[in-house]
């Protein structure tokens, strides 16, 4: 007599072999700064990539009337989903060099996806910075990237990422920062690329499904010197990759 377990196993094996082969999970690796420079502190080993976005927007700074150094005061950016374009993804992955150039292309080839502040070159309307709806992103030679969410600072200057369309949210604080590589895109005002960052959930219970956010392959966004910018707020266009881990 054949034991029932054997019959069960045989039936299971038949079901498993009939199912289409499951593609192996994509192995995501954060980009490296290169040139022998130390990289950002890596994500905790129990975390997985939830989304990879490119963000396009402005970095804000203020200059006092008598100070030489500007102070960073926040950022406003629209995020687009490029997860499926990651080069090691079967079928939908794009070439590595194209992937690496996405933030530069975004910065130079696309108008800022923000409602303008009248009378300011790159400023956004403080009352309603984001257009609604936000159009999907179309870059030359790249499939259309879907709108994913918003990056902004709340009234307490906490950086937030609102990826409601993916059920993700992050309220974060900076835990590591590394100067962008020497060959990074210096941006539209040739002020240089903002630093690469590791941002962690700030523990306030606001985040959903996100523990760490990495800002990498930055393009533009650094401040003009106050002698050039003058006193007040300056908004500098930038683009960056944001990797969301949870
Ligand atoms: C950044 O500056 C713009 C004006 O260009 C303003 O609308 C926005 O509220 C500012 N955001 C932050 C976080 O500083």
Short mmCIF file of C-alpha atoms and ligand atoms in Angstrom, two decimals:
data_model
loop_
_atom_site.label_atom_id
_atom_site.label_comp_id
_atom_site.label_asym_id
_atom_site.label_seq_id
_atom_site.Cartn_x
_atom_site.Cartn_y
_atom_site.Cartn_z
CA UNK A 1 0.00 0.00 0.00
CA UNK A 2 1.30 3.48 -0.87
CA UNK A 3 1.39 5.82 2.16
CA UNK A 4 -0.84 8.88 1.81
CA UNK A 5 2.13 11.24 2.28
CA UNK A 6 3.81 9.80 -0.82
CA UNK A 7 0.64 10.36 -2.85
CA UNK A 8 0.43 13.90 -1.50
CA UNK A 9 4.04 14.61 -2.39
CA UNK A 10 3.56 13.25 -5.89
CA UNK A 11 0.50 15.46 -6.37
CA UNK A 12 2.38 18.50 -5.05
CA UNK A 13 5.36 17.81 -7.30
CA UNK A 14 3.00 17.69 -10.29
CA UNK A 15 1.51 21.07 -9.34
CA UNK A 16 4.94 22.64 -8.77
CA UNK A 17 6.39 21.41 -12.06
CA UNK A 18 3.32 22.65 -13.97
CA UNK A 19 3.73 26.21 -12.60
CA UNK A 20 5.84 28.59 -14.76
CA UNK A 21 9.41 28.90 -13.49
CA UNK A 22 9.63 31.67 -10.91
CA UNK A 23 12.28 34.26 -11.89
CA UNK A 24 15.02 34.54 -9.29
CA UNK A 25 14.63 37.65 -7.10
CA UNK A 26 16.57 40.66 -8.38
CA UNK A 27 19.79 41.28 -6.48
CA UNK A 28 19.85 45.03 -5.86
CA UNK A 29 23.18 46.68 -5.13
CA UNK A 30 23.43 50.35 -4.20
CA UNK A 31 25.81 52.33 -6.41
CA UNK A 32 29.28 52.98 -5.09
CA UNK A 33 30.91 56.41 -4.82
CA UNK A 34 34.08 55.00 -6.38
CA UNK A 35 37.57 56.46 -6.54
CA UNK A 36 38.50 54.65 -3.33
CA UNK A 37 36.13 56.84 -1.29
CA UNK A 38 34.16 55.16 1.49
CA UNK A 39 30.52 54.42 0.69
CA UNK A 40 27.47 55.21 2.81
CA UNK A 41 26.75 52.89 5.73
CA UNK A 42 24.88 50.01 4.04
CA UNK A 43 21.24 49.11 4.71
CA UNK A 44 20.60 46.61 7.54
CA UNK A 45 20.85 43.06 6.17
CA UNK A 46 17.24 42.22 7.09
CA UNK A 47 15.88 44.98 4.82
CA UNK A 48 14.84 44.63 1.18
CA UNK A 49 14.42 47.18 -1.62
CA UNK A 50 10.77 48.28 -1.75
CA UNK A 51 11.07 50.90 -4.49
CA UNK A 52 13.71 52.78 -6.46
CA UNK A 53 12.69 56.27 -7.56
CA UNK A 54 14.20 59.19 -9.40
CA UNK A 55 13.31 62.53 -7.88
CA UNK A 56 13.26 65.92 -9.61
CA UNK A 57 12.82 69.20 -7.78
CA UNK A 58 14.60 71.92 -5.82
CA UNK A 59 16.90 72.18 -2.82
CA UNK A 60 16.27 75.31 -0.73
CA UNK A 61 18.81 77.44 1.07
CA UNK A 62 18.73 80.75 2.87
CA UNK A 63 21.39 83.40 3.09
CA UNK A 64 21.45 85.96 5.85
CA UNK A 65 22.20 89.59 4.98
CA UNK A 66 25.73 89.38 6.38
CA UNK A 67 26.60 85.66 6.19
CA UNK A 68 28.81 84.01 3.60
CA UNK A 69 27.41 80.54 4.02
CA UNK A 70 23.94 79.49 3.02
CA UNK A 71 21.89 77.24 5.29
CA UNK A 72 19.98 74.28 3.82
CA UNK A 73 16.30 74.62 4.64
CA UNK A 74 14.63 71.77 2.77
CA UNK A 75 13.62 70.34 -0.56
CA UNK A 76 10.58 69.76 -2.75
CA UNK A 77 10.62 67.01 -5.39
CA UNK A 78 8.40 64.72 -7.43
CA UNK A 79 9.30 61.01 -7.42
CA UNK A 80 8.95 58.59 -10.35
CA UNK A 81 9.11 54.79 -10.14
CA UNK A 82 12.12 53.29 -11.94
CA UNK A 83 12.32 50.03 -9.96
CA UNK A 84 11.59 47.81 -12.95
CA UNK A 85 14.30 49.51 -15.04
CA UNK A 86 17.05 48.37 -12.65
CA UNK A 87 19.69 46.87 -14.98
CA UNK A 88 19.69 43.38 -13.44
CA UNK A 89 15.92 42.98 -13.85
CA UNK A 90 14.85 40.33 -16.37
CA UNK A 91 13.03 41.72 -19.46
CA UNK A 92 12.46 45.27 -18.16
CA UNK A 93 15.99 46.22 -17.00
CA UNK A 94 17.80 48.95 -18.97
CA UNK A 95 21.51 49.26 -19.77
CA UNK A 96 23.72 50.17 -16.80
CA UNK A 97 25.08 53.34 -18.43
CA UNK A 98 21.55 54.52 -19.25
CA UNK A 99 20.44 53.78 -15.67
CA UNK A 100 23.41 55.71 -14.25
CA UNK A 101 22.56 58.71 -16.46
CA UNK A 102 18.86 58.89 -15.48
CA UNK A 103 19.22 61.69 -12.92
CA UNK A 104 21.32 63.83 -15.26
CA UNK A 105 18.81 63.33 -18.09
CA UNK A 106 15.97 64.17 -15.73
CA UNK A 107 17.65 67.37 -14.56
CA UNK A 108 18.55 68.66 -18.04
CA UNK A 109 15.87 67.31 -20.37
CA UNK A 110 12.70 67.80 -18.31
CA UNK A 111 11.10 71.00 -16.97
CA UNK A 112 10.77 71.14 -13.17
CA UNK A 113 7.53 69.29 -12.31
CA UNK A 114 6.53 71.97 -9.78
CA UNK A 115 4.08 74.88 -9.77
CA UNK A 116 6.19 77.98 -10.25
CA UNK A 117 6.58 80.77 -7.74
CA UNK A 118 5.93 83.91 -9.79
CA UNK A 119 9.00 86.10 -10.15
CA UNK A 120 11.44 83.36 -9.14
CA UNK A 121 13.51 81.36 -11.64
CA UNK A 122 13.33 77.92 -9.99
CA UNK A 123 11.16 78.56 -6.95
CA UNK A 124 7.99 76.59 -6.27
CA UNK A 125 4.65 77.92 -5.07
CA UNK A 126 4.77 77.43 -1.26
CA UNK A 127 1.00 77.02 -1.06
CA UNK A 128 0.71 74.42 -3.80
CA UNK A 129 4.16 73.24 -4.98
CA UNK A 130 2.93 70.11 -6.77
CA UNK A 131 0.78 70.02 -9.90
CA UNK A 132 -2.19 67.67 -9.80
CA UNK A 133 -2.16 65.21 -11.35
CA UNK A 134 1.58 64.77 -11.98
CA UNK A 135 2.31 63.46 -15.47
CA UNK A 136 4.33 60.28 -15.84
CA UNK A 137 7.96 60.81 -16.78
CA UNK A 138 9.08 60.39 -20.39
CA UNK A 139 12.81 60.49 -20.99
CA UNK A 140 14.38 59.85 -24.39
CA UNK A 141 15.38 56.19 -24.82
CA UNK A 142 13.74 55.09 -21.55
CA UNK A 143 10.27 53.57 -21.01
CA UNK A 144 7.76 55.92 -19.32
CA UNK A 145 8.20 56.02 -15.54
CA UNK A 146 5.05 56.24 -13.44
CA UNK A 147 4.51 59.00 -10.91
CA UNK A 148 5.28 57.50 -7.49
CA UNK A 149 4.99 60.29 -4.90
CA UNK A 150 6.33 63.42 -3.30
CA UNK A 151 9.32 64.49 -1.24
CA UNK A 152 8.97 67.56 0.95
CA UNK A 153 9.64 68.87 4.46
CA UNK A 154 6.85 69.22 7.01
CA UNK A 155 6.21 72.32 9.13
CA UNK A 156 8.77 71.02 11.68
CA UNK A 157 11.43 70.67 8.95
CA UNK A 158 11.22 66.86 8.99
CA UNK A 159 11.99 65.33 5.56
CA UNK A 160 9.04 63.29 4.33
CA UNK A 161 8.51 60.88 1.46
CA UNK A 162 4.87 60.26 0.54
CA UNK A 163 4.58 57.24 -1.74
CA UNK A 164 0.87 56.70 -1.14
CA UNK A 165 0.42 55.04 -4.53
CA UNK A 166 2.67 52.23 -3.23
CA UNK A 167 1.39 52.28 0.35
CA UNK A 168 4.75 53.60 1.59
CA UNK A 169 5.63 56.61 3.70
CA UNK A 170 8.81 57.79 5.39
CA UNK A 171 9.61 60.49 7.94
CA UNK A 172 13.37 60.44 8.25
CA UNK A 173 16.52 61.84 9.76
CA UNK A 174 20.03 61.91 8.28
CA UNK A 175 22.33 59.18 9.61
CA UNK A 176 25.16 59.33 7.05
CA UNK A 177 26.37 61.69 4.32
CA UNK A 178 29.12 61.35 1.72
CA UNK A 179 30.34 63.95 -0.77
CA UNK A 180 29.14 63.13 -4.30
CA UNK A 181 31.81 61.70 -6.65
CA UNK A 182 34.06 64.20 -8.41
CA UNK A 183 32.51 63.39 -11.80
CA UNK A 184 28.92 63.98 -10.60
CA UNK A 185 26.69 66.34 -12.61
CA UNK A 186 27.28 69.86 -11.24
CA UNK A 187 23.80 70.91 -12.24
CA UNK A 188 22.16 73.80 -14.04
CA UNK A 189 23.81 76.47 -11.87
CA UNK A 190 27.14 74.52 -11.91
CA UNK A 191 27.13 74.61 -8.13
CA UNK A 192 27.81 70.89 -7.74
CA UNK A 193 25.87 67.75 -6.86
CA UNK A 194 24.37 67.45 -3.38
CA UNK A 195 25.79 64.78 -1.06
CA UNK A 196 24.75 61.14 -1.09
CA UNK A 197 22.71 60.41 2.04
CA UNK A 198 21.45 57.62 4.22
CA UNK A 199 18.18 58.64 5.89
CA UNK A 200 16.53 56.47 8.55
CA UNK A 201 12.99 56.35 9.92
CA UNK A 202 12.88 58.94 12.71
CA UNK A 203 10.95 56.69 15.08
CA UNK A 204 7.93 59.00 15.33
CA UNK A 205 5.55 56.33 14.03
CA UNK A 206 4.82 58.20 10.80
CA UNK A 207 6.72 55.88 8.43
CA UNK A 208 4.95 52.98 6.74
CA UNK A 209 6.87 50.12 5.18
CA UNK A 210 10.12 52.12 4.93
CA UNK A 211 13.08 51.95 7.33
CA UNK A 212 15.91 53.50 5.31
CA UNK A 213 16.12 55.82 2.31
CA UNK A 214 19.31 56.30 0.30
CA UNK A 215 19.86 59.38 -1.88
CA UNK A 216 22.48 58.52 -4.52
CA UNK A 217 23.72 59.52 -8.02
CA UNK A 218 22.75 63.12 -7.29
CA UNK A 219 22.82 65.81 -9.99
CA UNK A 220 22.95 69.52 -9.11
CA UNK A 221 21.23 70.97 -6.07
CA UNK A 222 24.16 72.53 -4.19
CA UNK A 223 23.83 76.15 -3.04
CA UNK A 224 25.19 79.19 -4.76
CA UNK A 225 27.48 81.23 -2.56
CA UNK A 226 25.62 83.94 -0.70
CA UNK A 227 27.63 86.64 -2.43
CA UNK A 228 26.11 85.47 -5.71
CA UNK A 229 22.65 84.52 -4.46
CA UNK A 230 22.09 87.49 -2.17
CA UNK A 231 20.09 87.44 1.05
CA UNK A 232 16.93 85.36 1.25
CA UNK A 233 15.77 81.98 -0.07
CA UNK A 234 17.40 80.33 -3.08
CA UNK A 235 15.98 77.25 -4.78
CA UNK A 236 18.43 75.13 -6.78
CA UNK A 237 17.19 72.45 -9.24
CA UNK A 238 18.38 68.89 -8.60
CA UNK A 239 17.66 65.29 -9.40
CA UNK A 240 18.61 62.15 -7.48
CA UNK A 241 17.90 58.47 -7.08
CA UNK A 242 16.05 57.49 -3.91
CA UNK A 243 16.24 53.84 -2.84
CA UNK A 244 13.57 52.84 -0.33
CA UNK A 245 14.30 49.88 1.98
CA UNK A 246 11.84 48.27 4.34
C1 LIG B 1 11.39 75.74 -0.86
O1 LIG B 1 11.25 76.95 -1.52
C2 LIG B 1 10.07 77.07 -2.27
C3 LIG B 1 10.14 78.37 -3.00
O2 LIG B 1 11.01 78.21 -4.06
C4 LIG B 1 8.87 76.97 -1.36
O3 LIG B 1 7.71 76.96 -2.12
C5 LIG B 1 8.95 75.70 -0.56
O4 LIG B 1 7.93 75.69 0.39
C6 LIG B 1 10.27 75.60 0.15
N1 LIG B 1 10.30 74.32 0.81
C7 LIG B 1 11.13 74.06 1.81
C8 LIG B 1 11.00 72.73 2.42
O5 LIG B 1 11.96 74.83 2.21
#
